[in-house]
Each structure stands twice: as structure tokens, then as C-alpha cells.
Short mmCIF file of N, CA and C in Angstrom, two decimals:
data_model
loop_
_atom_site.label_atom_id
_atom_site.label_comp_id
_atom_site.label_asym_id
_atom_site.label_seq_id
_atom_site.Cartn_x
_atom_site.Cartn_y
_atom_site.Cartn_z
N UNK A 821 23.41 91.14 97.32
CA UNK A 821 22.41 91.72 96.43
C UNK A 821 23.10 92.09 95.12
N UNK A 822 22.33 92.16 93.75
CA UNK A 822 23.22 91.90 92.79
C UNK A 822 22.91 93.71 92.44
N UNK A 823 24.40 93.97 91.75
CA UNK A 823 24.57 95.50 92.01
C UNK A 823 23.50 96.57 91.44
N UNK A 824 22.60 96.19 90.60
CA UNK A 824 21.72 97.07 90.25
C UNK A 824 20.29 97.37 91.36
N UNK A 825 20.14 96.50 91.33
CA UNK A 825 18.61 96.16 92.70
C UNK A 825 19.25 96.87 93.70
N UNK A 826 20.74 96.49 94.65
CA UNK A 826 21.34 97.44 94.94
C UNK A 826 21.32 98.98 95.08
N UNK A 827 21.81 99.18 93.87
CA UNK A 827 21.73 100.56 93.52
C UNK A 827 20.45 101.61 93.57
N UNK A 828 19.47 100.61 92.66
CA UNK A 828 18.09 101.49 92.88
C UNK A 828 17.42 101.43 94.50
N UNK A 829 17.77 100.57 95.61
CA UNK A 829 17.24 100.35 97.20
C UNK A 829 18.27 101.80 96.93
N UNK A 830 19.31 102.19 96.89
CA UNK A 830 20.33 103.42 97.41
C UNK A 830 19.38 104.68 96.74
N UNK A 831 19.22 104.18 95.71
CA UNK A 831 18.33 105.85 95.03
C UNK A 831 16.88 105.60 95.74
N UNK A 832 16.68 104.58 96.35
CA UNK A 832 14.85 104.57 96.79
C UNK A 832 15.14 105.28 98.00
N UNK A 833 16.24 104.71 98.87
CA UNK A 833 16.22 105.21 100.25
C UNK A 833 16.53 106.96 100.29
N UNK A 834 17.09 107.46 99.07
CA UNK A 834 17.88 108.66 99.32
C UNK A 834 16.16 109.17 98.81
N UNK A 835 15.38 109.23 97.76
CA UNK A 835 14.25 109.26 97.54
C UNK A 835 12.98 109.87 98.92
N UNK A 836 13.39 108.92 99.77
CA UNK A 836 12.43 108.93 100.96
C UNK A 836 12.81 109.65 101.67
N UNK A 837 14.19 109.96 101.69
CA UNK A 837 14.75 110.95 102.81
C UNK A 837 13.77 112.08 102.61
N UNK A 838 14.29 112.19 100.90
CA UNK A 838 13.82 113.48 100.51
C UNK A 838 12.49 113.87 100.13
N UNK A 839 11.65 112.89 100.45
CA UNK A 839 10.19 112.86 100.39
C UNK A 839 9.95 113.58 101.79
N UNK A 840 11.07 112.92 102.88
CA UNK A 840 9.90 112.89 104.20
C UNK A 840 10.50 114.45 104.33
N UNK A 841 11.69 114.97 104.30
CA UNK A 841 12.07 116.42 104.37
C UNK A 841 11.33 117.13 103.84
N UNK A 842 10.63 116.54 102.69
CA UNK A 842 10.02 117.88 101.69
C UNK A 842 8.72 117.82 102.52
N UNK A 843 8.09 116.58 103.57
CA UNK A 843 6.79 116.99 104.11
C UNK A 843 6.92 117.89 105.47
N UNK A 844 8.53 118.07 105.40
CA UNK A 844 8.73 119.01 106.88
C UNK A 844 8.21 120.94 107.05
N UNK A 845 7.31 120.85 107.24
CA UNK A 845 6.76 122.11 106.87
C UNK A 845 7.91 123.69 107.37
N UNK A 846 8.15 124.12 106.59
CA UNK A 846 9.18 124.99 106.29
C UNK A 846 9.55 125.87 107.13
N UNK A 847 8.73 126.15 108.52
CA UNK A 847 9.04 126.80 109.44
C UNK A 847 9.60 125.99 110.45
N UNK A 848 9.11 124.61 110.19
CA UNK A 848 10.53 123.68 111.33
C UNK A 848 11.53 122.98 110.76
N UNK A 849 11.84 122.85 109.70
CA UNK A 849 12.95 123.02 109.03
C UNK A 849 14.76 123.62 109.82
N UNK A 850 14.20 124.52 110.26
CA UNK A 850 15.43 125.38 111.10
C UNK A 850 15.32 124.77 112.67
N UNK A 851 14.05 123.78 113.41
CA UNK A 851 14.03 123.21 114.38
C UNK A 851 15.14 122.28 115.42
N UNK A 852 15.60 122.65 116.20
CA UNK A 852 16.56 121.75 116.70
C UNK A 852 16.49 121.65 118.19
N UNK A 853 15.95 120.41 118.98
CA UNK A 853 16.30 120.41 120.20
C UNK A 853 17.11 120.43 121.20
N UNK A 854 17.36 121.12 122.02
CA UNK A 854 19.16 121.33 122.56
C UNK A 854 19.54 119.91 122.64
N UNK A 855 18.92 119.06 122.90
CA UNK A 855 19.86 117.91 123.18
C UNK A 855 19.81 116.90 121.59
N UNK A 856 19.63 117.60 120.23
CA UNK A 856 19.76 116.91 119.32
C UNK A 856 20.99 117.23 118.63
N UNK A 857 21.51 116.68 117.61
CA UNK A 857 22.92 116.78 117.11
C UNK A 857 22.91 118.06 115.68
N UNK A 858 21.78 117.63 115.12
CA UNK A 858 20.84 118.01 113.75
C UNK A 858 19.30 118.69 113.85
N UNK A 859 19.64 120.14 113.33
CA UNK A 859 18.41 120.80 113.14
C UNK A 859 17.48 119.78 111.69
N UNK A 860 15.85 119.34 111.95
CA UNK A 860 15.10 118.87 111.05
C UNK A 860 15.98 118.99 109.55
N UNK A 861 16.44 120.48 109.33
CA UNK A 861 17.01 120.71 107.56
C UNK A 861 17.86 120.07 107.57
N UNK A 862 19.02 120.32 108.54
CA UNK A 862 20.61 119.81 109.07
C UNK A 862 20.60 118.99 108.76
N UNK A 863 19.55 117.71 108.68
CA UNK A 863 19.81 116.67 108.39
C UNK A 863 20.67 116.18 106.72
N UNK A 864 19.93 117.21 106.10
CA UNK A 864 20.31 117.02 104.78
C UNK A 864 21.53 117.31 104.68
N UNK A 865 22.02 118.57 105.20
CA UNK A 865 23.81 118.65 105.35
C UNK A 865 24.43 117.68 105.99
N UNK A 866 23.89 116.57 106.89
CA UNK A 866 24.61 115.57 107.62
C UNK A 866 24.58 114.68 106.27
N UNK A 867 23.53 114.31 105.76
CA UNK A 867 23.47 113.25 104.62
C UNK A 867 24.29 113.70 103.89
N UNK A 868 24.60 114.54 103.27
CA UNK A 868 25.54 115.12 102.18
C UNK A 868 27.46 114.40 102.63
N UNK A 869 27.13 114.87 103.97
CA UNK A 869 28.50 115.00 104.73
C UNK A 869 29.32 113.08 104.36
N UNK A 870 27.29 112.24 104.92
CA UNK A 870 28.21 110.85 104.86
C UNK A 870 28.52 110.30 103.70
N UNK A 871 27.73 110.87 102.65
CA UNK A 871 27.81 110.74 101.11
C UNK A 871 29.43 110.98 100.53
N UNK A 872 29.34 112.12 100.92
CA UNK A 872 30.74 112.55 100.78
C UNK A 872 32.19 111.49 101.15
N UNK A 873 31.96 111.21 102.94
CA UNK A 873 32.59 110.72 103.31
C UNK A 873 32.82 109.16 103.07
N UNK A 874 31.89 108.75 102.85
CA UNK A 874 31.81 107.02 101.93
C UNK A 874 32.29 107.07 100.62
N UNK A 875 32.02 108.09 99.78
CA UNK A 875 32.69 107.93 98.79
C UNK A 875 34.07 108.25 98.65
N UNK A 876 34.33 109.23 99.54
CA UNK A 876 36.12 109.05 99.34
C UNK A 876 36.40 107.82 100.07
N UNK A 877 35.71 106.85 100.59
CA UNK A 877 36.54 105.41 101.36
C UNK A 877 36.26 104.49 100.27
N UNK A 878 35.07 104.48 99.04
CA UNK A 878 35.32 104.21 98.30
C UNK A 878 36.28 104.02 97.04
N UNK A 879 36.70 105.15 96.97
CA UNK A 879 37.87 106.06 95.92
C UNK A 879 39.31 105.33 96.79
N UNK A 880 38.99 105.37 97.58
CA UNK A 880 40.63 105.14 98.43
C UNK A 880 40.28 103.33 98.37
N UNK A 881 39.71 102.73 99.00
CA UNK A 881 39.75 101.66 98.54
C UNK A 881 39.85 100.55 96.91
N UNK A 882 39.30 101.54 96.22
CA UNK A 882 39.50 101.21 94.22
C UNK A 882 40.86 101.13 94.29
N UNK A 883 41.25 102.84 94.39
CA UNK A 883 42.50 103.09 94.19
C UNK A 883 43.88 102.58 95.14
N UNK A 884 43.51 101.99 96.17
CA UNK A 884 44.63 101.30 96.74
C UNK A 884 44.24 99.97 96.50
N UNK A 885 43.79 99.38 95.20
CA UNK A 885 43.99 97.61 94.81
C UNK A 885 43.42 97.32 95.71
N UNK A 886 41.92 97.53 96.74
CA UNK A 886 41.57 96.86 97.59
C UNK A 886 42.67 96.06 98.74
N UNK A 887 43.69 96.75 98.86
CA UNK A 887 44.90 96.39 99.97
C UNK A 887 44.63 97.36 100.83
N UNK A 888 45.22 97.09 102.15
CA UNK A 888 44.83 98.20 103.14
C UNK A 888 45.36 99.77 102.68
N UNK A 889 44.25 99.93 103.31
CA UNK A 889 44.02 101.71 103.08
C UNK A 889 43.37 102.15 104.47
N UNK A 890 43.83 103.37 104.63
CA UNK A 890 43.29 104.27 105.50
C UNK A 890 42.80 105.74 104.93
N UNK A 891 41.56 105.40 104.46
CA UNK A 891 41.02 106.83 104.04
C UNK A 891 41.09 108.31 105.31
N UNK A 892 41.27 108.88 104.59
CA UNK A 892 41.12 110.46 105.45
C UNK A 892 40.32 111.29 104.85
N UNK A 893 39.35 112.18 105.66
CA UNK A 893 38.49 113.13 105.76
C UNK A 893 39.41 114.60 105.77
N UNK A 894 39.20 115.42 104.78
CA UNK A 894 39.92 117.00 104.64
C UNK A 894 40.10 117.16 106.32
N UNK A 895 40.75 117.98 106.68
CA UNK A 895 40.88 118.24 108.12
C UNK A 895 39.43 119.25 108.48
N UNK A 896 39.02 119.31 109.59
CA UNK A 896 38.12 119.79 109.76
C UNK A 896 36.62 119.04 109.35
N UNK A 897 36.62 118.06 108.45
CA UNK A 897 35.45 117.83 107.74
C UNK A 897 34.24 117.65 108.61
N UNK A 898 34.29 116.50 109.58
CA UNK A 898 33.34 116.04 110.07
C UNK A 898 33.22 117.52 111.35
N UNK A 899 33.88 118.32 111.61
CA UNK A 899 33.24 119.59 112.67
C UNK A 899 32.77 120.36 111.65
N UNK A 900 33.02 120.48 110.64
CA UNK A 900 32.37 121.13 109.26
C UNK A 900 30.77 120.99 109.26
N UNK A 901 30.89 119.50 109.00
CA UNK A 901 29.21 119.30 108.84
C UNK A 901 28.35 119.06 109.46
N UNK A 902 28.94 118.83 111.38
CA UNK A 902 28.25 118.99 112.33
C UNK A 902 27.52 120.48 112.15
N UNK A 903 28.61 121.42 112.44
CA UNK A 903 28.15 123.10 112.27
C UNK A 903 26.96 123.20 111.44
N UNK A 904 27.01 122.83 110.31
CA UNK A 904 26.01 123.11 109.10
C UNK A 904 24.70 122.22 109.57
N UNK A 905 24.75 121.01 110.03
CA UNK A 905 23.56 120.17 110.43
C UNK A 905 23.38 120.69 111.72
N UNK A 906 23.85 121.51 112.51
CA UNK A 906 23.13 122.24 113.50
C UNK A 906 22.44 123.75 113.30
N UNK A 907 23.06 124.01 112.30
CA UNK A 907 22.45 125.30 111.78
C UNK A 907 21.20 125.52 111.22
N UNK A 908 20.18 126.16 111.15
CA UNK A 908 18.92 126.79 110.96
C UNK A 908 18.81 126.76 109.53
N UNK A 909 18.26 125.80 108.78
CA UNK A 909 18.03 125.72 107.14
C UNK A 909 16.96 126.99 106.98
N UNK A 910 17.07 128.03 106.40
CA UNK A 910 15.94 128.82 106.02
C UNK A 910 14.94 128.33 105.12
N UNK A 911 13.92 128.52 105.65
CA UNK A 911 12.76 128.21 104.22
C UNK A 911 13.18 128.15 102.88
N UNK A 912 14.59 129.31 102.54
CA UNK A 912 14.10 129.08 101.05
C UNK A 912 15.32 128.53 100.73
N UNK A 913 16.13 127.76 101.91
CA UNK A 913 17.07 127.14 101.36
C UNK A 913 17.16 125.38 101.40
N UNK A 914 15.92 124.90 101.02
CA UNK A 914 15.45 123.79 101.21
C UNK A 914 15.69 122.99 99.62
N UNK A 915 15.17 123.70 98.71
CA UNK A 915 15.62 123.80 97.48
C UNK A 915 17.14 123.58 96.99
N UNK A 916 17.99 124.44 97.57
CA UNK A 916 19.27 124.51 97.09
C UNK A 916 20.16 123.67 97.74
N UNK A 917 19.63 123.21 99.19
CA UNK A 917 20.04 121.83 99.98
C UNK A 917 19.95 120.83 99.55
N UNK A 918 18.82 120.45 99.05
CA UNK A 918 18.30 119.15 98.38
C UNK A 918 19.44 119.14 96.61
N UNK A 919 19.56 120.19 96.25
CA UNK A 919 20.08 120.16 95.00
C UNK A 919 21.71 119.62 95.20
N UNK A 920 22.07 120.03 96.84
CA UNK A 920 23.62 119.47 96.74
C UNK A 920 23.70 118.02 97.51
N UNK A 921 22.86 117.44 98.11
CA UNK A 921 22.51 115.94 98.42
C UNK A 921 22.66 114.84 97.08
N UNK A 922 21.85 115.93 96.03
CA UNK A 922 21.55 114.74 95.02
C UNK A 922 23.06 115.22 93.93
N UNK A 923 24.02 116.84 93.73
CA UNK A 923 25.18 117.01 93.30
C UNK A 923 26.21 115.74 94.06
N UNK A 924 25.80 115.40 95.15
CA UNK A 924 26.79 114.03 95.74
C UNK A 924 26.26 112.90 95.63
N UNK A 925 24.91 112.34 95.26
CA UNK A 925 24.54 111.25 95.68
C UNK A 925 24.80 111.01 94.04
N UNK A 926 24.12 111.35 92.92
CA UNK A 926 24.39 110.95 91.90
C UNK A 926 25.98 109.84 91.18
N UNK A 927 27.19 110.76 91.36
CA UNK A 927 28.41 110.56 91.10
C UNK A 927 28.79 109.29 92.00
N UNK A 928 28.06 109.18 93.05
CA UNK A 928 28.57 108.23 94.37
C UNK A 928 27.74 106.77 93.32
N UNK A 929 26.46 107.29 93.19
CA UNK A 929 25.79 105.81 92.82
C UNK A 929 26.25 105.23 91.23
N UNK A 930 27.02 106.46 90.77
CA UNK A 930 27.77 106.44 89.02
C UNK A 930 29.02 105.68 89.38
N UNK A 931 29.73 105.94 90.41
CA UNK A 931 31.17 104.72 90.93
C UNK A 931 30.70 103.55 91.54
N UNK A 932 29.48 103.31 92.18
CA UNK A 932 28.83 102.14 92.75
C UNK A 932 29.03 101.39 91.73
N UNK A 933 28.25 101.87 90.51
CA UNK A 933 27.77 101.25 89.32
C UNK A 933 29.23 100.52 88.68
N UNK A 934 30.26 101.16 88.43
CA UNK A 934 31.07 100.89 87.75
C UNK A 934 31.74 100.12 88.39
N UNK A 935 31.48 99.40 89.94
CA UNK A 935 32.23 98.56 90.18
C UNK A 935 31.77 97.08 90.16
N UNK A 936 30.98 96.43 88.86
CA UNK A 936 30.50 95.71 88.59
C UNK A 936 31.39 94.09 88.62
N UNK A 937 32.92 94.63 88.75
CA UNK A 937 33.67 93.14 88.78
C UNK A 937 33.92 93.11 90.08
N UNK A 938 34.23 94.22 90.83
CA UNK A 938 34.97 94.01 92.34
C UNK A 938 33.79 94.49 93.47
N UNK A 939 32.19 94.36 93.42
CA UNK A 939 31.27 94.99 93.89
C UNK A 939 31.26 94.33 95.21
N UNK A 940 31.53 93.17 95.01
CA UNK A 940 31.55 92.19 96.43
C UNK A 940 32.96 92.10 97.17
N UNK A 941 33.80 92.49 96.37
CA UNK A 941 35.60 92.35 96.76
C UNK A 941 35.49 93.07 97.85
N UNK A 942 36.55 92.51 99.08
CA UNK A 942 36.82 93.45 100.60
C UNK A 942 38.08 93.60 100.28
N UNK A 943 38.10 94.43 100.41
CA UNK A 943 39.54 95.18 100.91
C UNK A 943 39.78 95.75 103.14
N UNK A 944 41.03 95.81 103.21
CA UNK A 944 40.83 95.95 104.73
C UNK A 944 40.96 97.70 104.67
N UNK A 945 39.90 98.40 105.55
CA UNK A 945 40.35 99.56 105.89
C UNK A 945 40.08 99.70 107.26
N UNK A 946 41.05 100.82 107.46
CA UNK A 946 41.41 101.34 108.63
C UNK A 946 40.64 102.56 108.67
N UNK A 947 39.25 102.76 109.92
CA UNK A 947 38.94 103.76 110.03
C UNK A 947 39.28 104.82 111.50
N UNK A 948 39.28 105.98 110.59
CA UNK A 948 39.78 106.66 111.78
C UNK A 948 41.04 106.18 112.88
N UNK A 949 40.82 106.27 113.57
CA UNK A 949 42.05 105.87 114.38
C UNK A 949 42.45 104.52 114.98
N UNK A 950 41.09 103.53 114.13
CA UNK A 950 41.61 102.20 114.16
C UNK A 950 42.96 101.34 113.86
N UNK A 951 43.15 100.46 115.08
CA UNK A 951 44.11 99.84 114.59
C UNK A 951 44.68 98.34 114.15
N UNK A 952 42.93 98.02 114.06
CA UNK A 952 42.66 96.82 113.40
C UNK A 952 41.50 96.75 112.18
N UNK A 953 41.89 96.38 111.00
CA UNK A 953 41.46 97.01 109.87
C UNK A 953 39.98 96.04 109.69
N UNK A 954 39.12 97.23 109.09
CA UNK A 954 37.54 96.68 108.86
C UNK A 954 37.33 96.04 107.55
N UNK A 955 37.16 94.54 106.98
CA UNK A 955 36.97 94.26 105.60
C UNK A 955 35.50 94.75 105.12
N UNK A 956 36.08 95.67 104.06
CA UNK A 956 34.73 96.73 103.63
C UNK A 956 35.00 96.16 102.02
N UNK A 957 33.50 96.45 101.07
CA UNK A 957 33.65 96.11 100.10
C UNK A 957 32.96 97.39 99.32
N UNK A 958 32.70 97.85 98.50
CA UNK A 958 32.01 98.28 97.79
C UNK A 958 30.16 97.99 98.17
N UNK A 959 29.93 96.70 98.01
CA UNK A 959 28.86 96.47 98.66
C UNK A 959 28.39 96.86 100.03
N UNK A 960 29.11 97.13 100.99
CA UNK A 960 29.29 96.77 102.63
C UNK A 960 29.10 98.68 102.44
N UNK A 961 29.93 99.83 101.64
CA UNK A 961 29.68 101.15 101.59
C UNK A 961 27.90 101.57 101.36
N UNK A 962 27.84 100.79 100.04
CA UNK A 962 26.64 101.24 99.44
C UNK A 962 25.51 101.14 100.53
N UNK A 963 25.40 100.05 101.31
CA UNK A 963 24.57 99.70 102.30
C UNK A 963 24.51 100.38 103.76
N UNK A 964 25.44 100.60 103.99
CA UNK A 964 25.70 101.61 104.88
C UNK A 964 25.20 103.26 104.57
N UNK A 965 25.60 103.54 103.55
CA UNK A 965 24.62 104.71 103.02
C UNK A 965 23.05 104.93 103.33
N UNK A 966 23.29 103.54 102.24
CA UNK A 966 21.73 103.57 102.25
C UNK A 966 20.62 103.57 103.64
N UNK A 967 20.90 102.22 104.17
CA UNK A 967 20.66 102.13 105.95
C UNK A 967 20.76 103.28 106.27
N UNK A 968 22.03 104.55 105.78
CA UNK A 968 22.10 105.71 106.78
C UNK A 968 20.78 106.68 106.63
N UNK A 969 20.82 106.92 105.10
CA UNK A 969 19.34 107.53 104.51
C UNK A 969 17.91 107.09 105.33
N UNK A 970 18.01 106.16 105.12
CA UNK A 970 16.83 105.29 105.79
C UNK A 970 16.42 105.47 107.44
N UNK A 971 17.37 105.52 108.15
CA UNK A 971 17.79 105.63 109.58
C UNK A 971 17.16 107.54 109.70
N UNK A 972 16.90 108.10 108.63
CA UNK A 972 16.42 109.73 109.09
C UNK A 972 15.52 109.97 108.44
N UNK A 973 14.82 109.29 107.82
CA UNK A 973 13.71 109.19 107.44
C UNK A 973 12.48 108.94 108.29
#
């Protein structure tokens, strides 16, 4: 897909997330079934979390010449944003959730953009404790995002 059409499917899908959250009526918002991972709000702290986490495999892939790389997550990260996507979004913090989804999604789809010569280039990474490396491209991130948005909608 050529990187702009791209880009706007990534802002449509993040769009819908936040359409279908905003029709989540504000008292189930904080909703979570014991056997779910993510309270209804949580979700938005999970989205934030993979936003986050794709774009530093992005950053690490630019910046290591598309040669193998093994990106890393701050320690703690991913029990970080489990906690927060299981936690009880209050009514009036639906607003200020949504404001840090789109503080990460913006900058993520501003480095998408700028990788207009190497958008299709793979580089091999190593995730997590893999020990046979995944050819990921810039393209192969963005889509995965997006699909992820889409997938909680």
C-alpha cells in the first residue's frame, strides 16, 4: 500500500477505536469481566501501550540501518500497561485518556510518514526473547497497529 493511503487506514482505524469508546456509556467504561485482560476504558491504555511499543521497534529499526536489532521495552513496561488496562477508567477520565492515545498516535504516524524511501525496506528483528529474527518493515509496523486498533473496535 503506498505510504499515504496507508497512513490515513492508521488514522481511520485509530478514529473508530475512538468513536466506538466514545459510544461506551460512561458508567461501563470502568467494566471488566474477571476473565477479561482489559476493563471497556483499559482498552485505551492498552492501545497507547502498543503505540508506544511499535514505535520504539520502529526507532530501533531506522536507527540500527535496518540490520538486526532487538528492540527493548523500559523494564516493567508491558506489566505497566496491563495494570492500567485493568484498572477502572472513571467517567471523567475518558477525556484525558483519549488525549494521551492521540499524544502517541500522532508522532508515531509523523515517523511513518517520513519513512517515504525505506517504507517497504525489512530489516530482521528480534522480538522479545526470540531467537530467530522477524523481517519487519516499516510497512509490516504500521499495519499491525492499525489491525490492532481495529481488532477493539
Amino acid at each position: 500500500m503506498e505510504l499515504h493511503a496507508a497512513v490515513a487506514a492508521l488514522d481511520e482505524a485509530k478514529s473508530d477505536f475512538v468513536r466506538a469508546i466514545q459510544e461506551v456509556p460512561s458508567e461501563a467504561l470502568s467494566f471488566r469481566k474477571p476473565e477479561d485482560d482489559y476493563s471497556l476504558g483499559g482498552l485505551i491504555a492498552h492501545n497507547v501501550g502498543v503505540v508506544q511499543h511499535y514505535r520504539l521497534v520502529l526507532r530501533a529499526l531506522v536507527e540500527g540501518g535496518f540490520s538486526p536489532v532487538r528492540p527493548e521495552d523500559p523494564p516493567c513496561f508491558w506489566e505497566q500497561v496491563a495494570d492500567r488496562a485493568k484498572s477502572a477508567l472513571p467517567a471523567d477520565g475518558l477525556s484525558e485518556a483519549l488525549g494521551e492515545l492521540e499524544r502517541e498516535h500522532s508522532p508515531f504516524a509523523d515517523e511513518l510518514l517520513a519513512r517515504a524511501d525505506d517504507f517497504e525496506r525489512k530489516g530482521d528483528v528480534l522480538y522479545g526473547g526470540d531467537k530467530a529474527p522477524t523481517p519487519t518493515s516499516p510497512e509490516d509496523i504500521l499495519g499491525w497497529v492499525r489491525d490492532h486498533y481495529r481488532e477493539h473496535v
